[in-house]
Coordinates of C-alpha atoms (C1' of nucleotides) in Angstrom, one line a residue:
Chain A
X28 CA 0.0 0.0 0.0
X29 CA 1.9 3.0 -1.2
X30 CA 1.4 6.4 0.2
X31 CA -0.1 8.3 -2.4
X32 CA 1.6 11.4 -3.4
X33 CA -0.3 14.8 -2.7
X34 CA -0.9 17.1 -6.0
X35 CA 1.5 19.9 -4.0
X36 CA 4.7 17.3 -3.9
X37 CA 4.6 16.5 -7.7
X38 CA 4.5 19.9 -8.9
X39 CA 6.8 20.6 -5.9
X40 CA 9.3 18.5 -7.5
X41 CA 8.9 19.4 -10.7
X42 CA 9.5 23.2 -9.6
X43 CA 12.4 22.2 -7.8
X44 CA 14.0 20.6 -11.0
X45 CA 13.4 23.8 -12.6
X46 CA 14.9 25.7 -10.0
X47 CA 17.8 23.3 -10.2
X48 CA 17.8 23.4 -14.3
X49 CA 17.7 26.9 -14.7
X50 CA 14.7 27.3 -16.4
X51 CA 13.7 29.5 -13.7
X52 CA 16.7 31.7 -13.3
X53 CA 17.8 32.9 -10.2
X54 CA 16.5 35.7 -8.3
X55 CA 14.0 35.9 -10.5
X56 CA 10.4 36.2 -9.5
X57 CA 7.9 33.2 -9.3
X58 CA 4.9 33.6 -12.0
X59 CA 1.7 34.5 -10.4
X60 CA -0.3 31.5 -8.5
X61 CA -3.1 31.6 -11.2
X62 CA -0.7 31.3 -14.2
X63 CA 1.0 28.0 -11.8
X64 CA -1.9 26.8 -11.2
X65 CA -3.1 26.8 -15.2
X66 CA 0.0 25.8 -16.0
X67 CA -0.2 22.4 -13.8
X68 CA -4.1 22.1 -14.0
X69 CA -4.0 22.5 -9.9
X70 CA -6.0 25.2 -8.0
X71 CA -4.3 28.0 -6.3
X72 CA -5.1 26.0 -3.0
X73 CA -2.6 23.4 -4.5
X74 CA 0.0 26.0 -5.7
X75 CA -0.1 27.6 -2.3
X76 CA 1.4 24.6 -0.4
X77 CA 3.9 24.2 -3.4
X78 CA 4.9 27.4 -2.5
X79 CA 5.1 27.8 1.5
X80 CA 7.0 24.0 0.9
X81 CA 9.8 25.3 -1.3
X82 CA 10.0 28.2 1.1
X83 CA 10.9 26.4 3.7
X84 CA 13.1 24.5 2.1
X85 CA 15.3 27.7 1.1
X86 CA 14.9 27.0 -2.8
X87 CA 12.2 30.0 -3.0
X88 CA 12.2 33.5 -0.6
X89 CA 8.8 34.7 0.1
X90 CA 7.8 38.3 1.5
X91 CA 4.8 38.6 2.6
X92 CA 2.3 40.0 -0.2
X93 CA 5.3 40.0 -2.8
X94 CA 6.2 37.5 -5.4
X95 CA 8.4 34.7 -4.1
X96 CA 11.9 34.9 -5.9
X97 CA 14.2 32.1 -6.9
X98 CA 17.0 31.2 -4.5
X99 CA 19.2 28.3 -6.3
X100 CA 20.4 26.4 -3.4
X101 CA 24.1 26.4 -2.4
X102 CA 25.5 25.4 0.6
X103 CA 24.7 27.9 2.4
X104 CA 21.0 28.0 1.4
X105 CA 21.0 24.9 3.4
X106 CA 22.4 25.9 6.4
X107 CA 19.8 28.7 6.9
X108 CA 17.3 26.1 6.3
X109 CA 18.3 24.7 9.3
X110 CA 18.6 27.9 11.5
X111 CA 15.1 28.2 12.9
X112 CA 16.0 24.7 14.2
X113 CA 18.9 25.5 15.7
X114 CA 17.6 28.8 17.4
X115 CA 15.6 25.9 19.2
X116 CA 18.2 24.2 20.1
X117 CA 20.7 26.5 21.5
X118 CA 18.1 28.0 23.8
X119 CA 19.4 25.5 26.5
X120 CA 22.8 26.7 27.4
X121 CA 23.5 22.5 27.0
X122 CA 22.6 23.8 23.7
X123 CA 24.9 26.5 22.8
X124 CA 27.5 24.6 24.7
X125 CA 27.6 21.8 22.0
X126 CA 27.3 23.7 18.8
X127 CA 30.1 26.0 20.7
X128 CA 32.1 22.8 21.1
X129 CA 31.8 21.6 17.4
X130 CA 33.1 24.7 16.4
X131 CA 36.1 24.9 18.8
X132 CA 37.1 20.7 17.2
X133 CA 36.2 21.3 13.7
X134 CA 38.1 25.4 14.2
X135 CA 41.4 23.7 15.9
X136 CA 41.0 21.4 13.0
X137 CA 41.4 24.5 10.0
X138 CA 43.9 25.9 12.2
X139 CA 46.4 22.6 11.8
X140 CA 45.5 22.4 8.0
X141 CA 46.8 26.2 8.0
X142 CA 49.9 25.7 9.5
X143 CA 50.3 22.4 7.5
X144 CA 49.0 24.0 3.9
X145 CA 48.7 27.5 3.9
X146 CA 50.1 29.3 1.0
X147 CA 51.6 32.6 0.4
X148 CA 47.9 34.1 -0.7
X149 CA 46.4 32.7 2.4
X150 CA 49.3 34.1 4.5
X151 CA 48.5 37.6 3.2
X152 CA 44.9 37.1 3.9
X153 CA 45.9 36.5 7.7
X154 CA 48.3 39.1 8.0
X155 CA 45.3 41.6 6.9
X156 CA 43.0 40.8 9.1
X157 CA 45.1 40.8 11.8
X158 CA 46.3 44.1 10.8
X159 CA 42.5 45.1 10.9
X160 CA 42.0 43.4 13.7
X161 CA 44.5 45.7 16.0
X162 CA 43.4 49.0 14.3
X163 CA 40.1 48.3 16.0
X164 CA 40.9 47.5 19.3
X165 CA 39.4 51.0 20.8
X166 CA 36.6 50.3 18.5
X167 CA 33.8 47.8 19.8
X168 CA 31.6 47.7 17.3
X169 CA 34.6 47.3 14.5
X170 CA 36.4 45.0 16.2
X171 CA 33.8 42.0 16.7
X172 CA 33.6 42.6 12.8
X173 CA 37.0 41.8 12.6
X174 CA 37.0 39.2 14.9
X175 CA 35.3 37.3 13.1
X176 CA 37.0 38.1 9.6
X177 CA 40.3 36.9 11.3
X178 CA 38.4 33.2 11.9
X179 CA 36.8 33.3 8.4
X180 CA 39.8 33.5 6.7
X181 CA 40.7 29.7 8.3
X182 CA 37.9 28.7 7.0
X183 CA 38.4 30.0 3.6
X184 CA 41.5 28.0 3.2
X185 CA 40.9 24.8 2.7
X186 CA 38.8 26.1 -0.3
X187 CA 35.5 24.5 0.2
X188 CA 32.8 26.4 0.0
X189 CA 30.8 24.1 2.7
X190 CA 33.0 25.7 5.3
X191 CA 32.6 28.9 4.3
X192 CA 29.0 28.3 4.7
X193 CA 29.5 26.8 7.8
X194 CA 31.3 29.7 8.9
X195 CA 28.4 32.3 8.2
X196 CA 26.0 29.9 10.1
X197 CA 27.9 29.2 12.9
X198 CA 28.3 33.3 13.5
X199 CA 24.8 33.7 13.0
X200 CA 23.9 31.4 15.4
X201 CA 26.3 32.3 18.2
X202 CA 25.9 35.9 17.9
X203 CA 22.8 36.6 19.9
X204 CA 25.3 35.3 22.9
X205 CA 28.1 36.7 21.5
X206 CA 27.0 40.4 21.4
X207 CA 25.9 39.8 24.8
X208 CA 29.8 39.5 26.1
X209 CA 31.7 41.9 27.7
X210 CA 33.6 44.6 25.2
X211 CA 36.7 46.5 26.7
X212 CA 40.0 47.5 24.9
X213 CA 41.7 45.6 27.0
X214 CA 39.5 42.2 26.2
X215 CA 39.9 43.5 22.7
X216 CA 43.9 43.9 23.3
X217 CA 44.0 40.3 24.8
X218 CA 41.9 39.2 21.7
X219 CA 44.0 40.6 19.7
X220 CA 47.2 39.0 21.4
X221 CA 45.8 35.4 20.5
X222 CA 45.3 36.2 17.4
X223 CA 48.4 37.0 16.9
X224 CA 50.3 34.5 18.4
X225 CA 48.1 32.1 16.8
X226 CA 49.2 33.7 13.0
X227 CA 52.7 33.5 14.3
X228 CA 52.4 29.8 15.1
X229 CA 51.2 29.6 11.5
X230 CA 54.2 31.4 10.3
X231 CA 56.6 28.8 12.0
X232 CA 54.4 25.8 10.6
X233 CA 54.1 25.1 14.2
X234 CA 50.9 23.3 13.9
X235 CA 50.5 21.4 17.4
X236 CA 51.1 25.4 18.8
X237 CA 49.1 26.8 16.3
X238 CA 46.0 23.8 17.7
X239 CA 46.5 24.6 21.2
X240 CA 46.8 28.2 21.2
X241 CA 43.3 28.6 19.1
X242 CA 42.0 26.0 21.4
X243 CA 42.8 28.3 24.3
X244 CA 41.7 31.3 22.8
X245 CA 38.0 30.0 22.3
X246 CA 38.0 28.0 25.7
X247 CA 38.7 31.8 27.0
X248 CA 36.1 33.2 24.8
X249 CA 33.4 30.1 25.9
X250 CA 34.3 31.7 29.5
X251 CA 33.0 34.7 28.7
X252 CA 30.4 33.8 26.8
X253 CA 29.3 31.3 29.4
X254 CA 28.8 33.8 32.0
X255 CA 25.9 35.9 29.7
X256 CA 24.0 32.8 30.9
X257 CA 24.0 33.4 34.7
X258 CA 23.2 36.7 35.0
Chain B
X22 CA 8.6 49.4 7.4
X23 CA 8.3 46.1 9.0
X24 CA 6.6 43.6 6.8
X25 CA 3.6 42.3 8.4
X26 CA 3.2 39.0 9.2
X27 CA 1.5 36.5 7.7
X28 CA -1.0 34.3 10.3
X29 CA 0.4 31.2 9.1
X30 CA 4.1 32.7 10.4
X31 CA 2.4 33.6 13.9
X32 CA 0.6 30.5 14.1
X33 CA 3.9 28.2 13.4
X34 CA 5.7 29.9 15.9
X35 CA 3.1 29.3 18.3
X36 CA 3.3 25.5 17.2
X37 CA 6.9 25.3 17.4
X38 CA 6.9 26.6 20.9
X39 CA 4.5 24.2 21.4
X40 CA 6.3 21.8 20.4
X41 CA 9.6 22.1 21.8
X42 CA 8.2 22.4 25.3
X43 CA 7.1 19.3 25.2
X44 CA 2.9 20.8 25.2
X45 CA 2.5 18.6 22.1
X46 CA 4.7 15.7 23.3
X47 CA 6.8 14.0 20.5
X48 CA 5.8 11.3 18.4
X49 CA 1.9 12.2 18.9
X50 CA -0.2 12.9 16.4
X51 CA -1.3 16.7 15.7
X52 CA -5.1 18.5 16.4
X53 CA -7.6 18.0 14.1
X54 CA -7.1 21.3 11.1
X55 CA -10.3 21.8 12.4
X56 CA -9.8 21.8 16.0
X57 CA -6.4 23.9 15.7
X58 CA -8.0 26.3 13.1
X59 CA -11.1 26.8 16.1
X60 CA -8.7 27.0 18.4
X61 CA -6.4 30.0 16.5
X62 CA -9.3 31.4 15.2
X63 CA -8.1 31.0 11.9
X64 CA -9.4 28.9 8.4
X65 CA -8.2 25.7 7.6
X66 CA -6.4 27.6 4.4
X67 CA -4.2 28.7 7.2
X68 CA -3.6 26.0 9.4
X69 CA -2.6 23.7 6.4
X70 CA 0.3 26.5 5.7
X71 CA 1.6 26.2 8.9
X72 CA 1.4 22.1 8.9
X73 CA 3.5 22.2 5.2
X74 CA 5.6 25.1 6.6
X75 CA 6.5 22.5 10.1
X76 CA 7.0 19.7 7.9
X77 CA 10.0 21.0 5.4
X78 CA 11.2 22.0 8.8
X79 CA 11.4 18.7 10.3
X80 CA 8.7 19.3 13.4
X81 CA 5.9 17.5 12.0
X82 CA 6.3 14.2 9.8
X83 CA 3.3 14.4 7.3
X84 CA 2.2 11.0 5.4
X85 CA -0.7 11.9 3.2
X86 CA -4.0 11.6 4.7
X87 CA -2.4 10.8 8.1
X88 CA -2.6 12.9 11.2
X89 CA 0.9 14.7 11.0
X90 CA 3.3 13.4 13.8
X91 CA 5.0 15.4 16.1
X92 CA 8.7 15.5 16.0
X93 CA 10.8 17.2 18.5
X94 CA 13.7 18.3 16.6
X95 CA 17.7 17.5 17.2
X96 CA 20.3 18.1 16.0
X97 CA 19.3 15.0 13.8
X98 CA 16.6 16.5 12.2
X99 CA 18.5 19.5 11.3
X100 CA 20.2 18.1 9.1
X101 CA 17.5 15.9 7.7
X102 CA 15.5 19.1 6.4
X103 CA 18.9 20.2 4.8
X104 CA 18.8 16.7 2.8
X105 CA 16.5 18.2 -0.3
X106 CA 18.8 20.8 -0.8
X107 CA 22.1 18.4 -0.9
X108 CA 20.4 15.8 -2.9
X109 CA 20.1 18.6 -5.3
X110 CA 23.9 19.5 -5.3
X111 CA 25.8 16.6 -4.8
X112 CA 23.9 15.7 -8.5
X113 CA 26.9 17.1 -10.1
X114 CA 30.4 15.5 -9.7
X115 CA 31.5 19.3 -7.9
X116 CA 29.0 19.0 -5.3
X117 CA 29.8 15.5 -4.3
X118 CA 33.9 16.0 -4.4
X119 CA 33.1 19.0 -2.4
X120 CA 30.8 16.9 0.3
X121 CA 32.9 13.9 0.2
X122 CA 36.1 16.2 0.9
X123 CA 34.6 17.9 3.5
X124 CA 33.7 14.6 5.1
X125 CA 37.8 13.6 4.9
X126 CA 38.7 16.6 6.6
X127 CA 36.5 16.6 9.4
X128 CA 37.8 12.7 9.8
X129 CA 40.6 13.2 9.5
X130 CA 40.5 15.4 12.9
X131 CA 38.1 12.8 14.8
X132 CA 40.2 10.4 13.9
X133 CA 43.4 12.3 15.4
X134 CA 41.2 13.0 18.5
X135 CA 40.8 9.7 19.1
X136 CA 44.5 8.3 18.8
X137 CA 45.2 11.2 21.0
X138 CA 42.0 11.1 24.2
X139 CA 40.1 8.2 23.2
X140 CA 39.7 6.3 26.1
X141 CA 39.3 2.4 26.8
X142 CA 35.5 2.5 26.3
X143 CA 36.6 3.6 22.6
X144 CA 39.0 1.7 21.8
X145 CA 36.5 -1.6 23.3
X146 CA 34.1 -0.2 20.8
X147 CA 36.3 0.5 17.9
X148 CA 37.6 -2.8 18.5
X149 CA 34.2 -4.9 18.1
X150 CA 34.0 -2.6 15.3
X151 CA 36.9 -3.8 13.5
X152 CA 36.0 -7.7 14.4
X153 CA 32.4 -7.3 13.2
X154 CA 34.1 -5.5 10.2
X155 CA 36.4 -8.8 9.3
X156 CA 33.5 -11.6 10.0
X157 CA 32.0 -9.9 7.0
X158 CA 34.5 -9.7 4.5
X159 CA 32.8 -12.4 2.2
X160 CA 29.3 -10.7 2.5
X161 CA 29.3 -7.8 0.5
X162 CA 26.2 -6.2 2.0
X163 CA 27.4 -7.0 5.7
X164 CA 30.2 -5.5 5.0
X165 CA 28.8 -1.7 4.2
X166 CA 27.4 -2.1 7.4
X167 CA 29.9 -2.7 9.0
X168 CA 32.3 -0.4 7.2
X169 CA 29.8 2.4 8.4
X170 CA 29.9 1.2 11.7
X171 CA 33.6 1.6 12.1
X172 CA 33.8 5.2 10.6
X173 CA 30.5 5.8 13.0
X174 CA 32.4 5.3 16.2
X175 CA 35.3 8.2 15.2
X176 CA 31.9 10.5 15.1
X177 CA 31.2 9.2 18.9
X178 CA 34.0 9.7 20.4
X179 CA 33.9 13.5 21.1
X180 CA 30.4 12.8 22.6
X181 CA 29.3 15.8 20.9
X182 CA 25.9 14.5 19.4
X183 CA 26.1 16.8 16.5
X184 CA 28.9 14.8 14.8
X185 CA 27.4 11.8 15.5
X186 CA 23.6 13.2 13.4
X187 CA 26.7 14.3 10.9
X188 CA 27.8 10.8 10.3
X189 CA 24.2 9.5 9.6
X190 CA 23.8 12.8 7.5
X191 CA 26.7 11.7 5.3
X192 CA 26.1 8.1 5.1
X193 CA 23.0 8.9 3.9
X194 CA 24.1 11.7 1.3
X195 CA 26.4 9.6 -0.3
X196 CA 25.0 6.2 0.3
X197 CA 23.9 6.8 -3.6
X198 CA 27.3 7.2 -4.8
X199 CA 28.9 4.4 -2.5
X200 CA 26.2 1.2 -2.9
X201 CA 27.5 1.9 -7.0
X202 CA 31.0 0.9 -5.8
X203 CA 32.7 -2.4 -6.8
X204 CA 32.1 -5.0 -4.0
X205 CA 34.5 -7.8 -3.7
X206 CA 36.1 -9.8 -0.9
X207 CA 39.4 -8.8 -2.1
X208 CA 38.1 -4.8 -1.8
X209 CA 36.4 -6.0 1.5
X210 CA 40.0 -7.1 2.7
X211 CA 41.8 -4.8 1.7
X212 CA 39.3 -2.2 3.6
X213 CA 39.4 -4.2 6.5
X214 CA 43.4 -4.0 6.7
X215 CA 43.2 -0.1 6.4
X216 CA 40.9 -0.1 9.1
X217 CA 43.2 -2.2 11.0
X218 CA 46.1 -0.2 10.8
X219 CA 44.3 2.5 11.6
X220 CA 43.0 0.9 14.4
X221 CA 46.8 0.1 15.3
X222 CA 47.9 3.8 14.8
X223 CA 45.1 4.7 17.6
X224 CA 46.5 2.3 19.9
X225 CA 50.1 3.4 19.5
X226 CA 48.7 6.9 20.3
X227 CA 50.3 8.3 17.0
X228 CA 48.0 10.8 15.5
X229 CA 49.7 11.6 12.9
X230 CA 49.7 8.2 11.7
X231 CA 46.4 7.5 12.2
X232 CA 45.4 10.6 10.1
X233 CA 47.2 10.1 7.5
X234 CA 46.2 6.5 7.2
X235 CA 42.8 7.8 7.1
X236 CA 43.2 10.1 4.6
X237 CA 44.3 7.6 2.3
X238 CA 42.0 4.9 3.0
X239 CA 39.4 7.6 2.0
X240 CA 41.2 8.7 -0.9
X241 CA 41.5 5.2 -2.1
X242 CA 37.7 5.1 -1.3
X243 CA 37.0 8.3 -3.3
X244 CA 39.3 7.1 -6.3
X245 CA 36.3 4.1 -6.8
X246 CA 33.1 6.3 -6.6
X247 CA 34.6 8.7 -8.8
X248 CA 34.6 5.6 -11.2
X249 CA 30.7 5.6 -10.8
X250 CA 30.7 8.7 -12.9
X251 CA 31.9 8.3 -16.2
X252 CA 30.1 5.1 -16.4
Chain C
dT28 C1' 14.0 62.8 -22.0
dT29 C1' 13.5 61.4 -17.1
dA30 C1' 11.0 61.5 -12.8
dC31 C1' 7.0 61.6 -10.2
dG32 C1' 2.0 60.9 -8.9
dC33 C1' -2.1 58.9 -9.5
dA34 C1' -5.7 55.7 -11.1
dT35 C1' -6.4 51.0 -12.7
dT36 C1' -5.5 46.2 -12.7
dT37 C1' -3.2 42.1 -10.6
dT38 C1' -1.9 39.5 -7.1
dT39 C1' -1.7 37.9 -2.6
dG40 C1' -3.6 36.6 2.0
dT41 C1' -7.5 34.8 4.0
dC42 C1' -12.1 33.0 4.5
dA43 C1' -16.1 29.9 3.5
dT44 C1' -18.0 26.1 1.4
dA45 C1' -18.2 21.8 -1.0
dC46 C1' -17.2 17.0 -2.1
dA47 C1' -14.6 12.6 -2.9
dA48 C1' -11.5 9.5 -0.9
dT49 C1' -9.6 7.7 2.9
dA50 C1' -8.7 6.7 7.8
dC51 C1' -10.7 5.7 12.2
dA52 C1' -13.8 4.1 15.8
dG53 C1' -17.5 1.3 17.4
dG54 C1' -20.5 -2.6 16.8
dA55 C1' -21.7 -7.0 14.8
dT56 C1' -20.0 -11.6 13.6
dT57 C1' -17.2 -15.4 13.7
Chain D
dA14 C1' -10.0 -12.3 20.7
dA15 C1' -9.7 -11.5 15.9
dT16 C1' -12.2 -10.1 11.8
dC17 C1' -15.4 -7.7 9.1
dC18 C1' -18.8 -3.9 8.4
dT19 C1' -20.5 0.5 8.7
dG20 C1' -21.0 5.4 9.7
dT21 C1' -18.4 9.3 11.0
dA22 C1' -14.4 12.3 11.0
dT23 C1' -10.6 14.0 8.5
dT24 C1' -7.7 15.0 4.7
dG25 C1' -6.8 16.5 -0.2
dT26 C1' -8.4 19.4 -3.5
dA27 C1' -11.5 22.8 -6.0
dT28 C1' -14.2 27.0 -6.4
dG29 C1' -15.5 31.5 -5.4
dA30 C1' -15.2 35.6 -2.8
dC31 C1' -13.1 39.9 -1.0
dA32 C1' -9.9 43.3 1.3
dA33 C1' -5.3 45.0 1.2
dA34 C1' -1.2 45.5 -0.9
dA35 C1' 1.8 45.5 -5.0
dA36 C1' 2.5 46.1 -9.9
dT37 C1' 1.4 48.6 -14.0
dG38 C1' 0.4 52.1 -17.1
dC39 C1' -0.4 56.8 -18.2
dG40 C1' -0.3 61.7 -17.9
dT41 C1' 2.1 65.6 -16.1
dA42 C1' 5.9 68.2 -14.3
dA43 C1' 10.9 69.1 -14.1

DNA sequence: TTACGCATTTTTGTCATACAATACAGGATT
DNA sequence: AATCCTGTATTGTATGACAAAAATGCGTAA
């Protein structure tokens, strides 16, 4: 006894491999429900769900009372997919802690590849950020920004774009507790000080330094972050 | 100029809460549309949004004509809802390298994790791994099984749970690609002896050895489903 | 020409209603 | 108790309606 399909998943595929295809180019806006609906001999009941499914599913973005536009997935499509999830998730602070901890292994991780791999490009990249990075020391605001430019760039190096990705979504998530930590120049200058020793650990291909020095400089940051949770 | 919500949105948000307190308890069936529709004060146009909308979110499991199922999400069913999206790009040979690779690199680290902290509860487990892993040798289902068991328990040993919905998330991403590959005792063995030495590496406490070991027997792995493609 | 403002037309969000097909629950039968 | 039967409840889908907002087209001003 097979489930039988609903109307909605059929076309809901078929969209989706036209998404996929091309045929409906990206960013570009969904025809209107009626012409869907003639189009597939289904009512605009039928088109609806269609709709509010490939929504969720990030291959369509959907203002209210505006035409949904075409998102072709890519990796990180699919990681926002899962953030309303995850906002679940890390209310717990058993929550936060574990996606915090998957960060620190999978960061300590991009940090040895570094040391290991990076190249002359990727050295430059460091080297700018952290130059960014100390300009805004007396600068709250700016200097979370770079903060976080000065992880991205690990992430960036083992050039796959699913880490990239992962690095967007893993900000995302974090920052509601992020913003919430203490800002100070001198945090900032202590910040900064990791950083740097970390790069320099880079520079000497020093990868078990390089691993343990990132590894404290989150475990410090988890500190902070940990006691937002108390108050 | 905020835009204004939709009813379904409020509505799902409502449910959600619902849900993750544990008001609707998992794994029981959802309200009537009816009943919830009464109860919101809202049409059953509506209420079906917000049922399609939980669905593609993994909250509610929907079999047509069935009273959708609660499902309390994890970390698990995060990564389910992403599944749509990666079916769609690991379809070209890119998005599967790129999948695959990612998987060898975050391996690659759980795999020197473990020869440096796992503990004797691991090494019992990876151990029964390994000896399930040569009894089936000459069965060439068995042995998937068991080859996926061994790589599972690297995913366990951090106890962080979301490595451990990543490894079901890639088995089942690439299971495609990998039920296509060659089976034959002599493959089997010569997969089992990897995982031996690998298994040896762990117990010498040399991570580096152990990595790189990895990263070859995956390589070697990779080298036969990228045969599957230019079939 | 370009830019802006306004009136007209579409389109979306929501509701109500309807009906066939199917699941479910309760009773009758074995 | 297990099985079948039947009536009811529920889901999937269609149609029509309507208010509110967006898109469109057009005329006028800069």
């Amino acid at each position: 006894m097979v489930d039988q399909e609903r109307a909605a998943d059929v076309i809901a595929r078929d969209l989706e491999r036209r998404i996929i295809t091309g045929e409906l180019p990206d960013n570009s806006p969904l025809p209107a429900e009626k012409d869907l609906g003639q189009e597939y001999g289904a009512s605009r009941t039928v088109i609806r769900e269609v709709i509010t499914a490939l929504t969720n599913r990030g291959m369509l973005e959907n203002r209210p009372r505006f035409r949904p536009v075409v998102k072709k997935p890519g990796f990180d499509a699919a990681f926002n997919t899962v953030g309303s999830i995850v906002q679940h998730l890390i209310n717990a602070q058993e929550g936060v802690e574990t996606l915090f901890q998957s960060r620190v292994f999978l960061e300590r991780a991009l940090v040895r590849e570094a040391a290991i791999r990076a190249q002359s490009s990727d050295i430059r990249e460091l080297r700018a950020a952290l130059q960014a990075n100390k300009e805004a020391i007396d600068s709250s605001e700016d200097f979370y920004k770079t903060d976080i430019e000065f992880h991205r760039v690990f992430y960036a190096i083992p050039g796959n774009p699913i880490f990239t990705s992962l690095h967007e979504a893993y900000t995302q998530w974090l920052a509601a507790h992020w913003v919430k930590m203490e800002r100070s120049p001198e945090r900032n200058a202590r910040n900064y000080e990791s950083h740097k020793a970390i790069f320099e650990a880079i520079l000497d291909r020093d990868a078990d330094a390089a691993e343990s020095l990132l590894e404290r400089h989150l475990e410090q940051a988890w500190e902070q972050v940990k006691g937002t949770f108390n108050v």
